[in-house]
Short mmCIF file of N, CA and C in Angstrom, two decimals:
data_model
loop_
_atom_site.label_atom_id
_atom_site.label_comp_id
_atom_site.label_asym_id
_atom_site.label_seq_id
_atom_site.Cartn_x
_atom_site.Cartn_y
_atom_site.Cartn_z
N LEU T 1 191.63 115.77 314.90
CA LEU T 1 192.46 114.67 315.22
C LEU T 1 193.72 113.61 314.49
N GLU T 2 193.91 112.74 315.14
CA GLU T 2 194.93 112.58 313.91
C GLU T 2 194.64 110.31 313.70
N ASP T 3 195.36 109.84 312.96
CA ASP T 3 194.89 108.86 312.31
C ASP T 3 194.37 108.02 313.47
N HIS T 4 195.55 107.52 314.88
CA HIS T 4 195.31 106.87 315.62
C HIS T 4 194.27 107.36 316.86
N GLU T 5 193.80 108.40 316.51
CA GLU T 5 193.50 108.51 317.37
C GLU T 5 191.35 108.87 317.02
N LYS T 6 191.53 108.92 315.15
CA LYS T 6 190.44 108.71 315.02
C LYS T 6 190.01 106.84 315.24
N LEU T 7 190.95 106.26 314.39
CA LEU T 7 190.71 104.16 315.15
C LEU T 7 189.77 104.32 316.41
N LEU T 8 189.94 105.12 317.36
CA LEU T 8 190.10 105.11 318.75
C LEU T 8 188.38 104.95 318.43
N ILE T 9 187.71 106.48 318.00
CA ILE T 9 186.44 105.94 318.07
C ILE T 9 185.65 106.00 317.35
N ALA T 10 186.37 105.63 316.53
CA ALA T 10 184.77 105.04 315.08
C ALA T 10 185.01 103.23 315.79
N PRO T 11 183.71 103.07 314.93
CA PRO T 11 182.70 102.01 315.25
C PRO T 11 183.31 101.49 314.47
N PHE T 12 183.35 100.37 315.71
CA PHE T 12 183.31 99.39 314.33
C PHE T 12 182.83 97.58 314.74
N ALA T 13 183.00 96.92 314.48
CA ALA T 13 182.48 94.96 314.41
C ALA T 13 183.53 94.33 313.39
N ARG T 14 183.10 93.28 314.70
CA ARG T 14 184.02 91.91 313.08
C ARG T 14 183.32 92.18 311.86
N GLU T 15 182.30 92.20 311.62
CA GLU T 15 181.34 91.86 310.58
C GLU T 15 181.73 93.15 309.66
N ARG T 16 182.77 94.30 310.43
CA ARG T 16 182.65 95.04 309.27
C ARG T 16 184.35 94.55 308.70
N LEU T 17 185.01 94.40 309.83
CA LEU T 17 186.31 93.97 309.55
C LEU T 17 186.59 92.80 307.85
N LYS T 18 185.89 91.67 308.40
CA LYS T 18 185.31 90.45 307.19
C LYS T 18 185.49 91.16 305.86
N LYS T 19 184.38 92.26 305.43
CA LYS T 19 184.21 92.43 304.55
C LYS T 19 184.79 94.02 304.09
N ASN T 20 185.95 94.02 304.81
CA ASN T 20 187.24 95.16 304.66
C ASN T 20 187.70 94.62 302.82
N PRO T 21 187.74 95.59 302.36
CA PRO T 21 188.50 95.43 300.21
C PRO T 21 190.03 95.68 301.64
N ASN T 22 190.18 95.74 302.59
CA ASN T 22 192.32 95.44 302.68
C ASN T 22 192.09 93.92 303.26
N TYR T 23 191.41 93.47 302.59
CA TYR T 23 191.51 91.64 303.12
C TYR T 23 191.90 90.57 301.60
N LYS T 24 192.89 90.79 301.71
CA LYS T 24 192.71 89.67 299.95
C LYS T 24 195.14 89.32 300.58
N PRO T 25 194.29 87.63 299.64
CA PRO T 25 195.93 87.16 299.57
C PRO T 25 197.90 88.24 299.24
N ILE T 26 198.76 88.00 299.97
CA ILE T 26 200.17 88.42 299.19
C ILE T 26 199.99 87.48 298.70
N THR T 27 200.97 87.72 297.43
CA THR T 27 201.97 87.50 296.66
C THR T 27 203.18 86.63 297.08
N ASP T 28 203.80 85.86 296.36
CA ASP T 28 204.82 85.03 296.43
C ASP T 28 205.68 86.25 295.74
N LYS T 29 205.64 87.12 294.45
CA LYS T 29 206.62 88.11 294.65
C LYS T 29 206.94 89.72 295.23
N GLU T 30 205.88 89.80 296.50
CA GLU T 30 205.50 90.30 297.22
C GLU T 30 206.33 90.36 298.61
N LEU T 31 205.46 88.61 298.60
CA LEU T 31 206.55 88.64 299.80
C LEU T 31 207.83 88.10 299.89
N ARG T 32 208.68 87.75 298.67
CA ARG T 32 210.35 88.15 298.53
C ARG T 32 210.90 88.71 298.79
N GLU T 33 209.90 89.92 298.11
CA GLU T 33 210.82 91.71 298.41
C GLU T 33 210.69 92.26 299.51
N ARG T 34 209.29 91.54 299.94
CA ARG T 34 210.16 91.69 301.68
C ARG T 34 210.14 91.49 302.34
N HIS T 35 211.17 90.65 302.06
CA HIS T 35 211.55 89.23 302.74
C HIS T 35 213.06 90.55 303.09
N LEU T 36 213.68 90.69 301.27
CA LEU T 36 214.86 91.00 301.10
C LEU T 36 215.42 92.61 301.79
N GLU T 37 214.22 93.26 301.41
CA GLU T 37 213.19 94.31 302.06
C GLU T 37 213.75 94.55 304.16
N ARG T 38 213.28 93.53 304.50
CA ARG T 38 213.11 93.97 305.66
C ARG T 38 214.68 93.40 306.44
N LYS T 39 215.79 92.12 305.83
CA LYS T 39 216.81 91.81 306.16
C LYS T 39 217.82 92.99 305.86
N LYS T 40 217.63 93.33 305.30
CA LYS T 40 218.25 94.98 305.79
C LYS T 40 218.47 94.70 306.43
N LEU T 41 217.06 95.73 306.41
CA LEU T 41 216.48 96.84 307.29
C LEU T 41 217.20 96.33 309.31
N LEU T 42 216.14 95.20 309.32
CA LEU T 42 216.85 93.96 310.44
C LEU T 42 218.36 94.85 311.92
N ILE T 43 219.06 94.64 310.13
CA ILE T 43 220.39 95.05 311.22
C ILE T 43 220.76 95.99 310.79
N GLU T 44 219.99 97.37 310.61
CA GLU T 44 220.53 98.86 310.72
C GLU T 44 219.46 98.82 311.85
N LYS T 45 218.63 99.00 312.17
CA LYS T 45 217.20 99.28 313.26
C LYS T 45 217.47 98.29 314.18
N LYS T 46 217.92 97.16 314.00
CA LYS T 46 217.51 96.41 315.57
C LYS T 46 216.70 96.58 316.44
N ALA T 47 217.68 97.19 317.55
CA ALA T 47 217.64 98.33 318.59
C ALA T 47 215.97 98.55 319.18
N LYS T 48 215.14 99.09 317.61
CA LYS T 48 213.42 99.52 317.23
C LYS T 48 213.31 99.23 316.61
N HIS T 49 213.46 97.30 316.65
CA HIS T 49 212.87 96.46 316.23
C HIS T 49 212.32 96.10 317.30
N GLU T 50 213.36 95.49 318.71
CA GLU T 50 213.30 95.43 319.75
C GLU T 50 212.14 95.93 320.55
N GLU T 51 212.29 97.01 320.05
CA GLU T 51 211.42 98.86 321.90
C GLU T 51 210.31 98.01 320.75
N LEU T 52 209.86 97.78 319.63
CA LEU T 52 208.81 97.16 319.18
C LEU T 52 207.62 96.39 319.85
N LEU T 53 208.68 95.22 319.74
CA LEU T 53 208.44 93.59 320.02
C LEU T 53 207.64 94.08 321.56
N ASP T 54 208.79 94.50 322.74
CA ASP T 54 208.73 95.52 323.57
C ASP T 54 206.30 96.30 323.93
N LEU T 55 206.68 96.57 322.74
CA LEU T 55 205.52 97.33 323.38
C LEU T 55 204.60 96.66 323.06
N TYR T 56 204.21 95.53 321.56
CA TYR T 56 203.65 94.68 321.25
C TYR T 56 203.24 93.80 322.37
N ILE T 57 203.80 93.75 323.34
CA ILE T 57 204.18 92.78 324.71
C ILE T 57 203.27 93.38 325.69
N LYS T 58 203.91 95.00 326.28
CA LYS T 58 202.85 95.77 326.83
C LYS T 58 201.25 95.59 326.42
N ALA T 59 201.11 96.04 325.68
CA ALA T 59 199.72 96.85 324.78
C ALA T 59 198.72 94.85 324.88
N ASN T 60 199.10 93.63 324.60
CA ASN T 60 198.34 93.18 325.03
C ASN T 60 198.47 93.04 326.93
N GLN T 61 199.28 93.00 326.84
CA GLN T 61 199.26 92.98 328.78
C GLN T 61 198.27 93.67 329.46
N GLU T 62 198.39 94.93 328.60
CA GLU T 62 197.04 96.07 328.52
C GLU T 62 196.21 95.70 328.26
N PHE T 63 195.76 94.85 327.85
CA PHE T 63 194.85 95.15 326.57
C PHE T 63 194.09 96.28 325.06
N ASP T 64 195.38 96.93 325.62
CA ASP T 64 194.96 98.60 324.50
C ASP T 64 195.65 98.10 323.23
N GLY T 65 195.03 97.82 322.91
CA GLY T 65 195.63 97.96 320.50
C GLY T 65 196.16 99.32 320.36
N SER T 66 195.78 100.23 320.56
CA SER T 66 195.54 101.14 320.54
C SER T 66 196.75 102.37 320.32
N MET T 67 197.30 101.83 321.68
CA MET T 67 199.06 101.74 321.31
C MET T 67 200.34 101.49 320.52
N LEU T 68 199.70 100.22 320.00
CA LEU T 68 200.78 100.20 318.43
C LEU T 68 200.29 101.03 317.61
N ILE T 69 198.51 101.74 317.22
CA ILE T 69 198.32 102.23 316.02
C ILE T 69 199.44 103.79 315.33
N LYS T 70 199.98 104.36 316.70
CA LYS T 70 201.04 105.17 315.46
C LYS T 70 202.36 104.59 315.13
N HIS T 71 202.85 103.51 315.93
CA HIS T 71 204.22 102.94 314.82
C HIS T 71 203.88 101.87 314.15
N LEU T 72 202.59 101.55 313.56
CA LEU T 72 202.04 101.48 312.09
C LEU T 72 202.51 101.96 310.75
N ALA T 73 203.05 101.65 309.92
CA ALA T 73 203.19 102.40 308.57
C ALA T 73 202.18 102.42 307.85
N ASP T 74 202.04 103.02 307.20
CA ASP T 74 200.36 102.98 306.34
C ASP T 74 200.06 101.61 305.47
N ASN T 75 200.90 101.28 304.87
CA ASN T 75 201.15 99.94 304.09
C ASN T 75 200.99 98.64 305.27
N VAL T 76 201.52 98.47 306.49
CA VAL T 76 201.23 97.65 307.17
C VAL T 76 200.24 96.38 306.41
N TYR T 77 201.23 95.00 306.52
CA TYR T 77 200.49 94.43 306.63
C TYR T 77 200.61 92.62 308.04
N TYR T 78 199.09 92.31 308.07
CA TYR T 78 199.24 91.06 309.84
C TYR T 78 198.94 89.71 308.42
N ARG T 79 200.09 88.97 309.49
CA ARG T 79 199.20 87.80 308.58
C ARG T 79 199.51 86.91 309.39
N MET T 80 198.70 85.53 309.29
CA MET T 80 198.61 84.68 310.08
C MET T 80 198.70 83.28 309.90
N PHE T 81 199.88 82.27 310.45
CA PHE T 81 199.87 80.97 309.81
C PHE T 81 198.49 80.41 309.30
N THR T 82 197.76 81.07 310.15
CA THR T 82 196.20 80.09 310.10
C THR T 82 195.13 79.81 309.33
N SER T 83 195.73 80.97 308.24
CA SER T 83 194.98 81.78 307.69
C SER T 83 195.98 82.45 306.01
N THR T 84 194.69 82.23 305.05
CA THR T 84 195.67 82.55 303.40
C THR T 84 195.15 84.25 303.05
N ASP T 85 194.25 84.86 304.09
CA ASP T 85 193.87 86.15 303.47
C ASP T 85 195.30 86.78 305.05
N VAL T 86 195.50 88.05 304.28
CA VAL T 86 195.74 89.25 304.71
C VAL T 86 195.19 90.54 305.47
N ILE T 87 195.30 90.63 305.96
CA ILE T 87 195.03 92.41 306.39
C ILE T 87 196.08 93.36 306.12
N LYS T 88 196.27 94.02 305.81
CA LYS T 88 196.68 95.13 305.15
C LYS T 88 196.73 96.60 305.24
N GLY T 89 197.24 97.24 305.21
CA GLY T 89 196.77 98.73 305.78
C GLY T 89 196.05 99.66 307.16
N ARG T 90 197.25 100.55 307.19
CA ARG T 90 196.88 100.40 308.51
C ARG T 90 196.13 100.83 309.65
N VAL T 91 194.58 101.47 308.78
CA VAL T 91 193.50 100.71 309.36
C VAL T 91 193.06 100.12 309.55
N ALA T 92 193.23 99.43 308.56
CA ALA T 92 192.64 97.70 308.57
C ALA T 92 193.42 97.03 309.81
N VAL T 93 194.87 96.65 310.11
CA VAL T 93 195.41 96.18 310.48
C VAL T 93 195.35 97.35 312.74
N GLY T 94 194.93 98.30 312.32
CA GLY T 94 195.06 98.83 313.54
C GLY T 94 193.72 98.56 314.35
N ARG T 95 192.62 98.69 313.13
CA ARG T 95 191.34 98.01 314.19
C ARG T 95 191.52 96.53 314.80
N TYR T 96 191.85 95.81 313.56
CA TYR T 96 192.45 94.14 313.97
C TYR T 96 192.63 94.34 315.38
N LEU T 97 194.07 94.84 315.84
CA LEU T 97 194.84 94.71 316.49
C LEU T 97 193.67 95.15 317.96
N ILE T 98 193.03 96.19 317.99
CA ILE T 98 192.03 97.12 318.65
C ILE T 98 191.16 95.20 319.02
N LEU T 99 190.57 94.84 318.18
CA LEU T 99 188.88 94.04 318.70
C LEU T 99 189.70 93.12 319.21
N ARG T 100 190.86 91.87 318.56
CA ARG T 100 191.54 90.83 318.92
C ARG T 100 191.89 90.95 320.21
N MET T 101 192.95 92.67 320.80
CA MET T 101 193.48 92.37 322.54
C MET T 101 191.94 92.52 323.12
N LYS T 102 190.38 93.31 322.26
CA LYS T 102 189.17 92.52 323.24
C LYS T 102 188.89 92.39 323.26
N PHE T 103 189.33 91.55 322.75
CA PHE T 103 188.83 89.48 322.21
C PHE T 103 189.15 88.96 323.91
N TRP T 104 190.76 89.46 323.82
CA TRP T 104 191.67 88.65 324.57
C TRP T 104 191.22 88.87 325.70
N GLN T 105 191.04 90.14 326.03
CA GLN T 105 190.42 91.03 327.59
C GLN T 105 189.07 90.76 328.42
N LYS T 106 187.72 89.76 327.70
CA LYS T 106 187.21 89.42 327.88
C LYS T 106 187.16 87.86 327.55
N MET T 107 188.01 86.98 327.16
CA MET T 107 188.50 86.20 327.51
C MET T 107 190.48 85.43 328.88
N SER T 108 190.32 86.09 329.76
CA SER T 108 190.23 87.02 330.44
C SER T 108 191.12 85.13 331.44
N GLY T 109 190.27 84.06 331.48
CA GLY T 109 190.30 82.59 331.64
C GLY T 109 191.50 81.84 331.49
N ILE T 110 191.59 82.60 329.65
CA ILE T 110 192.92 81.81 330.13
C ILE T 110 193.94 82.56 329.51
N GLY T 111 195.49 81.82 330.36
CA GLY T 111 196.35 81.16 330.71
C GLY T 111 197.12 82.10 328.84
N ARG T 112 197.79 83.39 328.86
CA ARG T 112 198.47 83.76 328.27
C ARG T 112 200.03 84.10 328.89
N PHE T 113 201.18 84.35 328.16
CA PHE T 113 202.47 85.18 329.00
C PHE T 113 203.56 84.91 326.90
N TYR T 114 203.71 86.18 326.77
CA TYR T 114 205.19 85.92 325.56
C TYR T 114 206.23 86.12 326.24
N GLU T 115 207.39 85.70 325.83
CA GLU T 115 208.72 85.18 325.68
C GLU T 115 209.56 85.78 324.87
N LYS T 116 211.01 86.36 324.77
CA LYS T 116 211.68 87.22 323.90
C LYS T 116 212.13 86.31 323.30
N ALA T 117 212.88 86.12 322.33
CA ALA T 117 213.63 85.91 322.11
C ALA T 117 213.58 85.96 320.24
N TYR T 118 215.25 85.31 320.05
CA TYR T 118 216.06 85.21 318.63
C TYR T 118 215.52 83.77 317.40
N PHE T 119 215.44 84.54 316.49
CA PHE T 119 214.76 83.40 315.36
C PHE T 119 216.56 83.49 314.77
N GLY T 120 216.53 82.15 314.21
CA GLY T 120 217.22 81.58 313.18
C GLY T 120 219.30 81.45 313.46
N LYS T 121 219.63 81.33 312.52
CA LYS T 121 221.54 80.73 313.43
C LYS T 121 222.15 81.65 312.85
N ILE T 122 222.33 81.65 312.05
CA ILE T 122 222.44 83.49 311.49
C ILE T 122 221.84 84.90 311.21
N ASP T 123 222.84 85.40 311.52
CA ASP T 123 221.83 87.05 312.07
C ASP T 123 220.54 86.72 312.51
N PRO T 124 220.22 86.16 313.62
CA PRO T 124 218.92 86.11 314.64
C PRO T 124 218.57 87.26 314.27
N PHE T 125 216.69 87.54 314.33
CA PHE T 125 216.68 88.40 314.74
C PHE T 125 215.62 88.24 316.10
N PRO T 126 215.05 89.82 316.72
CA PRO T 126 213.75 89.74 317.38
C PRO T 126 212.81 89.07 317.13
N CYS T 127 212.12 87.98 317.81
CA CYS T 127 210.83 87.42 318.22
C CYS T 127 210.04 87.59 319.44
N LEU T 128 208.90 87.04 319.76
CA LEU T 128 208.54 86.75 320.17
C LEU T 128 207.48 85.35 320.19
N ILE T 129 207.39 84.90 321.63
CA ILE T 129 206.34 83.51 321.96
C ILE T 129 205.81 83.40 322.75
N LEU T 130 204.16 83.74 322.22
CA LEU T 130 203.05 83.56 322.77
C LEU T 130 203.04 81.97 323.01
N ASN T 131 202.73 81.49 324.01
CA ASN T 131 202.37 81.00 325.57
C ASN T 131 201.20 81.07 325.77
N THR T 132 200.42 79.52 325.76
CA THR T 132 199.04 79.38 326.51
C THR T 132 198.90 78.55 327.46
N ASN T 133 198.15 78.16 327.86
CA ASN T 133 197.91 77.25 328.78
C ASN T 133 198.83 75.20 328.54
N GLU T 134 198.61 75.08 327.75
CA GLU T 134 198.74 74.64 326.96
C GLU T 134 200.50 74.34 325.58
N GLY T 135 200.86 75.32 326.05
CA GLY T 135 202.80 75.11 325.94
C GLY T 135 203.33 76.43 324.87
N PRO T 136 204.29 77.09 324.56
CA PRO T 136 203.82 78.15 323.40
C PRO T 136 202.81 77.55 322.02
N ASN T 137 202.59 78.31 321.65
CA ASN T 137 201.81 78.44 320.68
C ASN T 137 202.29 79.25 319.30
N SER T 138 202.45 79.99 319.72
CA SER T 138 202.89 80.45 318.28
C SER T 138 203.98 82.12 318.26
N MET T 139 204.19 81.85 317.00
CA MET T 139 205.99 82.95 317.51
C MET T 139 205.30 84.64 316.63
N ILE T 140 206.12 85.36 316.97
CA ILE T 140 204.87 87.26 316.01
C ILE T 140 206.56 87.31 316.57
N PHE T 141 206.48 87.79 315.30
CA PHE T 141 207.68 88.83 314.19
C PHE T 141 207.23 90.02 313.27
N PHE T 142 208.49 90.76 313.60
CA PHE T 142 208.22 92.41 312.63
C PHE T 142 209.01 92.68 312.03
N SER T 143 208.61 93.40 311.23
CA SER T 143 209.42 93.97 310.71
C SER T 143 209.56 95.09 310.14
N ILE T 144 210.17 96.81 309.88
CA ILE T 144 210.50 97.57 310.52
C ILE T 144 209.73 98.46 308.96
N ASN T 145 210.07 99.05 308.73
CA ASN T 145 210.46 100.40 307.34
C ASN T 145 211.87 101.74 308.09
N ALA T 146 212.11 102.34 307.08
CA ALA T 146 213.20 102.83 306.40
C ALA T 146 212.74 103.87 308.29
N ASP T 147 211.52 104.65 308.57
CA ASP T 147 210.91 105.61 309.03
C ASP T 147 210.39 105.67 310.75
N ASP T 148 211.73 103.75 311.16
CA ASP T 148 210.80 103.29 312.02
C ASP T 148 209.23 102.88 312.46
N LYS T 149 208.89 102.81 311.16
CA LYS T 149 207.65 102.02 311.16
C LYS T 149 206.75 100.42 311.10
N ILE T 150 205.59 100.20 312.04
CA ILE T 150 206.17 99.01 311.53
C ILE T 150 205.11 98.38 310.85
N ASP T 151 206.23 97.37 309.81
CA ASP T 151 204.84 97.89 307.78
C ASP T 151 205.02 96.32 307.76
N GLU T 152 205.73 95.36 308.79
CA GLU T 152 204.66 93.25 308.54
C GLU T 152 204.45 93.05 310.47
N ILE T 153 204.01 92.30 310.34
CA ILE T 153 202.91 91.64 311.66
C ILE T 153 202.72 90.24 310.55
N GLN T 154 203.64 89.34 311.00
CA GLN T 154 203.83 87.58 310.67
C GLN T 154 203.47 87.05 312.60
N ILE T 155 202.70 86.47 312.14
CA ILE T 155 202.24 85.01 313.05
C ILE T 155 202.14 84.00 312.67
N ASN T 156 203.52 83.08 313.08
CA ASN T 156 203.76 82.01 312.38
C ASN T 156 203.79 81.13 313.66
N ASP T 157 203.58 79.46 313.37
CA ASP T 157 202.72 78.15 313.75
C ASP T 157 204.70 78.19 314.46
N PHE T 158 204.46 78.03 316.25
CA PHE T 158 206.06 77.61 317.34
C PHE T 158 206.16 76.86 315.99
N GLN T 159 205.64 75.70 316.81
CA GLN T 159 206.63 73.88 316.39
C GLN T 159 206.99 73.56 315.28
N ILE T 160 206.96 74.50 314.18
CA ILE T 160 207.54 74.77 312.71
C ILE T 160 209.41 75.30 312.67
N GLN T 161 209.06 76.18 313.53
CA GLN T 161 210.07 76.49 313.17
C GLN T 161 211.20 76.23 314.97
N PHE T 162 210.42 75.35 315.68
CA PHE T 162 211.77 75.07 317.33
C PHE T 162 213.00 75.09 317.30
N GLU T 163 213.77 74.94 316.18
CA GLU T 163 214.65 74.44 316.59
C GLU T 163 215.90 75.91 316.43
N SER T 164 214.80 76.91 315.57
CA SER T 164 215.60 77.34 315.38
C SER T 164 215.99 78.95 315.95
N ILE T 165 214.94 78.51 317.24
CA ILE T 165 214.49 79.19 318.34
C ILE T 165 215.34 79.84 319.27
N GLN T 166 216.62 80.89 320.22
CA GLN T 166 216.53 80.90 321.28
C GLN T 166 216.26 82.30 322.18
N LYS T 167 215.40 81.74 322.55
CA LYS T 167 214.82 82.55 323.96
C LYS T 167 215.47 83.12 325.45
N VAL T 168 215.43 84.01 325.45
CA VAL T 168 216.43 85.26 326.05
C VAL T 168 215.04 85.42 326.86
N LYS T 169 216.06 85.90 328.16
CA LYS T 169 215.19 87.56 329.67
C LYS T 169 215.44 88.80 328.99
N SER T 170 216.49 88.75 328.21
CA SER T 170 216.26 90.41 328.37
C SER T 170 216.06 90.65 326.29
N PHE T 171 216.13 91.84 326.02
CA PHE T 171 215.96 91.83 324.02
C PHE T 171 218.30 92.46 324.23
N ASP T 172 218.52 92.77 323.27
CA ASP T 172 219.63 93.14 323.13
C ASP T 172 219.45 94.90 323.55
N TYR T 173 218.85 95.55 323.30
CA TYR T 173 218.70 97.04 323.42
C TYR T 173 218.50 97.85 324.78
N GLU T 174 218.09 96.03 325.29
CA GLU T 174 217.79 96.52 327.35
C GLU T 174 219.31 96.32 328.24
N THR T 175 220.13 95.70 327.35
CA THR T 175 221.37 95.02 328.54
C THR T 175 222.08 96.78 327.52
N ILE T 176 221.98 97.29 326.31
CA ILE T 176 223.39 97.95 326.44
C ILE T 176 222.16 99.65 327.36
N HIS T 177 221.05 99.49 327.48
CA HIS T 177 220.63 101.19 328.13
C HIS T 177 220.49 100.60 329.87
#
């Protein structure tokens, strides 16, 4: 079995994720290094980046986090604005995505949908806006590595960055292909 297939059949529970040794704060130096690398790769790999964001939407619509696992880098990390902890590693992030989407499937009464957007005035990069019944809730950013794998998933507060967001009906790669 491949790693992503093992994740699907592995038994896990929310409590096990909380005890996972891959939960740890990220340093400022690590954040700066990743930001510089991400900016460089973003320009080179914009179309792949946009395709992976579309896959994220599909995975959420079908409540199937497993479809993202094979696209995760081994050193991927998942960071939310509501927490100082970071989930690090393909196994930990993969499990979290599966659990999170199963949670949303159970909470099907809560209206959620995604909008495509670009963030930033100079060299804008693709992102997603998560909307709930109350309106825009958060923004989802990815960064990908040289192997076209997701090495960062970041969920940020929408309200703080509202001025720098341009909503679009489709990403650039969709209009080209």
